Amino acid sequence: MLQVEHSTWVSEEGNICYFKCKPKYKGDKFILFKGVAIKQRSCESQESVIVKVFTYAHAGTRDWRHYKAVFYRTRQFIEPFNSYLGTTKARPKVEFLAPEVAIMDTQSDFQMFARFFWNFNKTFSEDEAVVIERRLKGDFITYIDTTGYATHEMSALPAAFCHFSYQESGGQFVICNLQGVLDNGKFVFTNPVIHSNSETFGESDKGAKGITSFFANHVCTYLCQDFVKPGYTAKGPRRLDEDRPPRYSILFPDR
C-alpha cells in the first residue's frame, strides 16, 4: 500500500504524527510541514500541528538540544510575567509553545515527486529527529525581532516580556525574536531566541553583543521602565494609559 504522508514514531509526549509532503514554509534553517498529531492508543484526540525539520542537515535528537533549551528556559518566565501583568492591569497575557521531538518512522512514497513539484532538496531518513509544535491560527506576526526592534503597533507588551527576562535572569540573558499570533486575548509565541553572556543557546545566541543590540533598539514603556537595564539611560517619563500597554504606533510614529 502506498504511503501518502510521512509519519513519526511516538514523540516525547506520546503523540504519533502524520505530516504532508508539501512544505508550508521553506527557510534557510527550517522547513515546516502541516500535520496531525494523535495520542498513542487514542484516535479521538487529534491536534493540528506543524512539523519542523532542518532544511539541509540530517538531525538527531541532540541537534535539537539548543532549540529545546531555549523554549524550556523561556517557558519558565511565562507565569512570573503574567503574574506581573496582573499587577499592572495590562492584557493580554503571553504563552509559548512547547515543542516535542519525535523520530521519523516512515517516509511518503511521493517524496521524490514532492521535492520536484515544490522545489526543495530536503531528503528524509527514517531515523531523523523532527520537532512537533501546535499549529497556530491567525495572523503570524513578528512583534520583536532578534535585535530587539519592535515591528508592530502591538509590540509594547512583547517588548516588556523581553526586558522582564533580562531582569529576572539577573542580567545574564535576554529573550527576543517574539513571533506568533494573538489568539483569544493571549499572545502565543514560537521560535524565540536567547542572547546570553554565556553564549550557550545555539548559533542564534549572539552573546553580550546580542544583549547590547537589544537594548540599543528597545523602547521602554510603563510596563518595563523600572526594570534593570545594562547601563542605559531612561528615555524620559511619558503620560500613558494605566489600564493597558500603549501602541507603539502612537508613542513612536517613526517606528
Short mmCIF file of C-alpha atoms in Angstrom, two decimals:
data_model
loop_
_atom_site.label_atom_id
_atom_site.label_comp_id
_atom_site.label_asym_id
_atom_site.label_seq_id
_atom_site.Cartn_x
_atom_site.Cartn_y
_atom_site.Cartn_z
CA MET A 1 0.00 0.00 0.00
CA LEU A 2 1.31 3.45 -0.92
CA GLN A 3 2.34 5.70 1.97
CA VAL A 4 0.88 9.13 1.13
CA GLU A 5 2.18 11.05 4.19
CA HIS A 6 5.29 10.97 6.31
CA SER A 7 4.90 9.61 9.85
CA THR A 8 6.84 9.50 13.11
CA TRP A 9 7.30 7.13 15.99
CA VAL A 10 5.77 8.10 19.34
CA SER A 11 7.05 11.52 20.47
CA GLU A 12 8.21 12.64 23.90
CA GLU A 13 4.61 13.49 24.80
CA GLY A 14 3.12 10.24 23.50
CA ASN A 15 2.00 11.51 20.09
CA ILE A 16 2.26 9.88 16.69
CA CYS A 17 2.41 12.45 13.90
CA TYR A 18 1.42 12.26 10.24
CA PHE A 19 2.52 15.15 8.04
CA LYS A 20 2.19 16.22 4.42
CA CYS A 21 4.78 16.15 1.65
CA LYS A 22 4.11 19.76 0.60
CA PRO A 23 6.05 22.32 2.67
CA LYS A 24 4.09 25.11 4.34
CA TYR A 25 7.24 27.21 4.65
CA LYS A 26 10.82 26.91 3.34
CA GLY A 27 13.57 28.84 5.10
CA ASP A 28 17.34 28.87 5.26
CA LYS A 29 17.32 26.92 8.52
CA PHE A 30 13.97 25.11 8.76
CA ILE A 31 11.26 23.64 6.54
CA LEU A 32 7.76 23.45 8.01
CA PHE A 33 5.03 20.95 7.16
CA LYS A 34 1.39 20.75 8.22
CA GLY A 35 0.46 17.63 10.12
CA VAL A 36 -1.80 15.93 12.63
CA ALA A 37 -0.70 14.55 16.00
CA ILE A 38 -2.63 11.65 17.53
CA LYS A 39 -2.23 10.43 21.09
CA GLN A 40 -0.95 6.87 21.28
CA ARG A 41 -3.82 4.35 21.59
CA SER A 42 -6.37 7.13 21.05
CA CYS A 43 -7.68 8.10 17.61
CA GLU A 44 -10.11 10.65 19.05
CA SER A 45 -7.69 13.31 20.35
CA GLN A 46 -6.24 14.75 17.15
CA GLU A 47 -4.40 18.06 17.11
CA SER A 48 -3.30 20.16 14.15
CA VAL A 49 0.46 20.62 14.31
CA ILE A 50 3.48 21.95 12.48
CA VAL A 51 6.40 19.60 11.88
CA LYS A 52 9.74 21.38 11.74
CA VAL A 53 12.84 19.87 10.13
CA PHE A 54 16.31 21.22 9.35
CA THR A 55 16.46 22.44 5.75
CA TYR A 56 19.70 20.72 4.79
CA ALA A 57 21.11 18.76 7.72
CA HIS A 58 20.13 15.31 8.92
CA ALA A 59 19.09 15.87 12.55
CA GLY A 60 19.43 13.56 15.50
CA THR A 61 17.83 14.29 18.86
CA ARG A 62 20.99 16.07 20.07
CA ASP A 63 20.78 18.51 17.17
CA TRP A 64 17.58 19.92 18.66
CA ARG A 65 19.03 20.38 22.17
CA HIS A 66 19.64 24.14 21.84
CA TYR A 67 16.22 24.68 20.28
CA LYS A 68 14.58 22.80 23.15
CA ALA A 69 16.74 24.54 25.76
CA VAL A 70 15.62 27.97 24.55
CA PHE A 71 11.94 27.02 24.87
CA TYR A 72 12.49 25.38 28.25
CA ARG A 73 14.20 28.49 29.65
CA THR A 74 11.68 30.84 28.02
CA ARG A 75 8.66 28.99 29.39
CA GLN A 76 9.99 29.46 32.92
CA PHE A 77 9.19 33.17 32.62
CA ILE A 78 5.56 32.80 31.48
CA GLU A 79 3.90 32.51 34.89
CA PRO A 80 6.02 35.20 36.63
CA PHE A 81 5.46 37.65 33.77
CA ASN A 82 1.73 37.01 33.58
CA SER A 83 1.54 37.47 37.34
CA TYR A 84 3.39 40.75 36.99
CA LEU A 85 0.93 41.85 34.28
CA GLY A 86 -1.87 41.22 36.77
CA THR A 87 -0.44 43.96 38.99
CA THR A 88 -0.43 46.43 36.09
CA LYS A 89 -3.93 45.65 34.75
CA ALA A 90 -2.28 45.05 31.38
CA ARG A 91 -3.57 42.50 28.95
CA PRO A 92 -3.31 40.21 27.05
CA LYS A 93 -1.17 37.51 28.68
CA VAL A 94 1.63 35.57 27.00
CA GLU A 95 2.20 31.90 26.19
CA PHE A 96 4.96 29.98 24.40
CA LEU A 97 4.57 26.71 22.55
CA ALA A 98 6.07 23.52 23.98
CA PRO A 99 7.93 21.68 21.18
CA GLU A 100 8.37 17.92 21.33
CA VAL A 101 10.90 15.78 19.48
CA ALA A 102 9.94 12.66 17.51
CA ILE A 103 11.85 10.23 15.29
CA MET A 104 10.79 9.57 11.72
CA ASP A 105 9.10 6.21 11.17
CA THR A 106 8.04 6.02 7.52
CA GLN A 107 8.54 8.28 4.53
CA SER A 108 5.93 9.10 1.94
CA ASP A 109 6.24 7.18 -1.30
CA PHE A 110 5.64 10.51 -3.05
CA GLN A 111 8.66 12.26 -1.52
CA MET A 112 10.63 12.37 -4.79
CA PHE A 113 7.71 13.93 -6.66
CA ALA A 114 7.08 16.41 -3.84
CA ARG A 115 10.68 17.62 -3.93
CA PHE A 116 10.39 18.18 -7.67
CA PHE A 117 6.98 19.91 -7.74
CA TRP A 118 7.56 22.14 -4.70
CA ASN A 119 11.24 22.77 -5.37
CA PHE A 120 13.03 21.77 -2.20
CA ASN A 121 16.01 19.47 -1.71
CA LYS A 122 15.28 18.00 1.70
CA THR A 123 15.63 14.24 1.92
CA PHE A 124 14.41 12.34 4.98
CA SER A 125 15.90 9.31 6.63
CA GLU A 126 13.82 7.04 8.82
CA ASP A 127 15.87 7.76 11.95
CA GLU A 128 15.76 11.54 11.57
CA ALA A 129 14.58 13.66 14.51
CA VAL A 130 11.89 16.29 13.88
CA VAL A 131 10.11 18.79 16.11
CA ILE A 132 6.33 18.87 16.53
CA GLU A 133 4.53 22.05 17.63
CA ARG A 134 0.89 23.02 17.90
CA ARG A 135 -0.24 24.81 14.75
CA LEU A 136 -1.04 28.45 15.40
CA LYS A 137 -4.16 30.02 13.91
CA GLY A 138 -4.40 33.65 12.93
CA ASP A 139 -2.07 36.27 11.50
CA PHE A 140 1.53 35.24 12.21
CA ILE A 141 3.47 38.37 13.19
CA THR A 142 7.00 39.13 14.34
CA TYR A 143 6.47 41.54 17.24
CA ILE A 144 10.10 41.79 18.37
CA ASP A 145 12.96 40.74 16.11
CA THR A 146 16.32 39.24 17.08
CA THR A 147 17.85 42.70 17.57
CA GLY A 148 15.11 43.95 19.91
CA TYR A 149 13.44 46.10 17.28
CA ALA A 150 9.66 46.45 17.65
CA THR A 151 7.96 45.75 14.34
CA HIS A 152 4.24 46.09 15.14
CA GLU A 153 1.92 48.55 16.86
CA MET A 154 1.09 45.87 19.45
CA SER A 155 4.74 45.25 20.30
CA ALA A 156 4.79 47.06 23.67
CA LEU A 157 3.78 44.07 25.78
CA PRO A 158 6.05 41.55 23.98
CA ALA A 159 8.91 44.06 24.34
CA ALA A 160 8.23 44.24 28.06
CA PHE A 161 8.45 40.44 28.28
CA CYS A 162 11.90 40.59 26.67
CA HIS A 163 13.05 43.22 29.15
CA PHE A 164 11.49 41.20 32.00
CA SER A 165 13.62 38.19 31.02
CA TYR A 166 16.76 40.29 31.36
CA GLN A 167 15.79 41.47 34.82
CA GLU A 168 14.68 38.07 36.10
CA SER A 169 17.81 36.36 34.79
CA GLY A 170 19.97 38.78 36.74
CA GLY A 171 21.24 40.36 33.53
CA GLN A 172 22.53 37.03 32.22
CA PHE A 173 20.39 36.92 29.07
CA VAL A 174 17.53 38.46 27.14
CA ILE A 175 14.79 36.62 25.23
CA CYS A 176 13.77 38.13 21.89
CA ASN A 177 12.51 37.23 18.40
CA LEU A 178 8.92 37.00 19.63
CA GLN A 179 6.88 35.65 16.73
CA GLY A 180 3.36 34.31 16.85
CA VAL A 181 -0.33 35.14 16.93
CA LEU A 182 -2.84 36.95 19.11
CA ASP A 183 -5.35 34.21 19.93
CA ASN A 184 -8.36 34.67 22.22
CA GLY A 185 -6.78 37.52 24.12
CA LYS A 186 -3.37 35.88 24.50
CA PHE A 187 -0.07 36.24 22.68
CA VAL A 188 1.12 32.76 21.65
CA PHE A 189 4.77 32.76 20.57
CA THR A 190 7.14 30.32 18.94
CA ASN A 191 10.80 30.24 17.86
CA PRO A 192 12.26 32.63 20.48
CA VAL A 193 15.96 33.49 20.56
CA ILE A 194 18.11 33.98 23.66
CA HIS A 195 21.20 36.19 23.71
CA SER A 196 23.26 35.22 26.76
CA ASN A 197 26.55 36.21 28.35
CA SER A 198 27.49 32.52 28.33
CA GLU A 199 26.58 32.04 24.63
CA THR A 200 25.07 28.62 25.40
CA PHE A 201 21.83 28.79 23.41
CA GLY A 202 22.93 27.81 19.93
CA GLU A 203 24.06 29.66 16.83
CA SER A 204 21.34 32.34 17.18
CA ASP A 205 22.77 33.33 20.58
CA LYS A 206 24.88 36.41 19.83
CA GLY A 207 26.09 36.75 23.41
CA ALA A 208 26.80 40.10 25.04
CA LYS A 209 26.68 41.80 21.62
CA GLY A 210 23.14 40.50 21.17
CA ILE A 211 22.12 41.90 24.56
CA THR A 212 23.69 45.26 23.70
CA SER A 213 21.89 45.28 20.36
CA PHE A 214 18.57 44.53 22.03
CA PHE A 215 18.79 47.45 24.44
CA ALA A 216 20.04 49.78 21.73
CA ASN A 217 16.74 49.18 19.88
CA HIS A 218 14.39 48.59 22.82
CA VAL A 219 12.00 51.36 23.86
CA CYS A 220 10.66 51.11 27.41
CA THR A 221 7.02 51.80 28.22
CA TYR A 222 5.43 51.98 31.67
CA LEU A 223 5.39 48.18 31.67
CA CYS A 224 9.16 47.93 31.89
CA GLN A 225 10.60 51.40 32.51
CA ASP A 226 11.57 50.45 36.09
CA PHE A 227 13.25 47.17 35.13
CA VAL A 228 17.02 46.77 35.38
CA LYS A 229 18.93 48.00 32.33
CA PRO A 230 22.57 47.40 31.39
CA GLY A 231 23.75 50.98 31.90
CA TYR A 232 21.32 52.67 29.51
CA THR A 233 19.69 55.98 30.35
CA ALA A 234 15.89 56.02 30.56
CA LYS A 235 14.23 57.81 27.64
CA GLY A 236 12.19 60.05 29.95
CA PRO A 237 8.72 59.82 31.53
CA ARG A 238 5.64 59.66 29.34
CA ARG A 239 1.96 60.05 30.16
CA LEU A 240 0.40 56.66 29.42
CA ASP A 241 -2.92 54.89 29.76
CA GLU A 242 -2.54 52.94 33.01
CA ASP A 243 -5.05 50.26 32.08
CA ARG A 244 -3.30 48.81 29.05
CA PRO A 245 0.05 48.93 27.25
CA PRO A 246 0.31 51.71 24.66
CA ARG A 247 0.50 51.11 20.96
CA TYR A 248 3.97 51.75 19.56
CA SER A 249 2.39 53.47 16.59
CA ILE A 250 1.02 56.15 18.92
CA LEU A 251 4.09 56.64 21.11
CA PHE A 252 6.68 56.32 18.37
CA PRO A 253 5.14 57.10 14.97
CA ASP A 254 8.53 56.81 13.26
CA ARG A 255 8.69 53.06 14.01
#
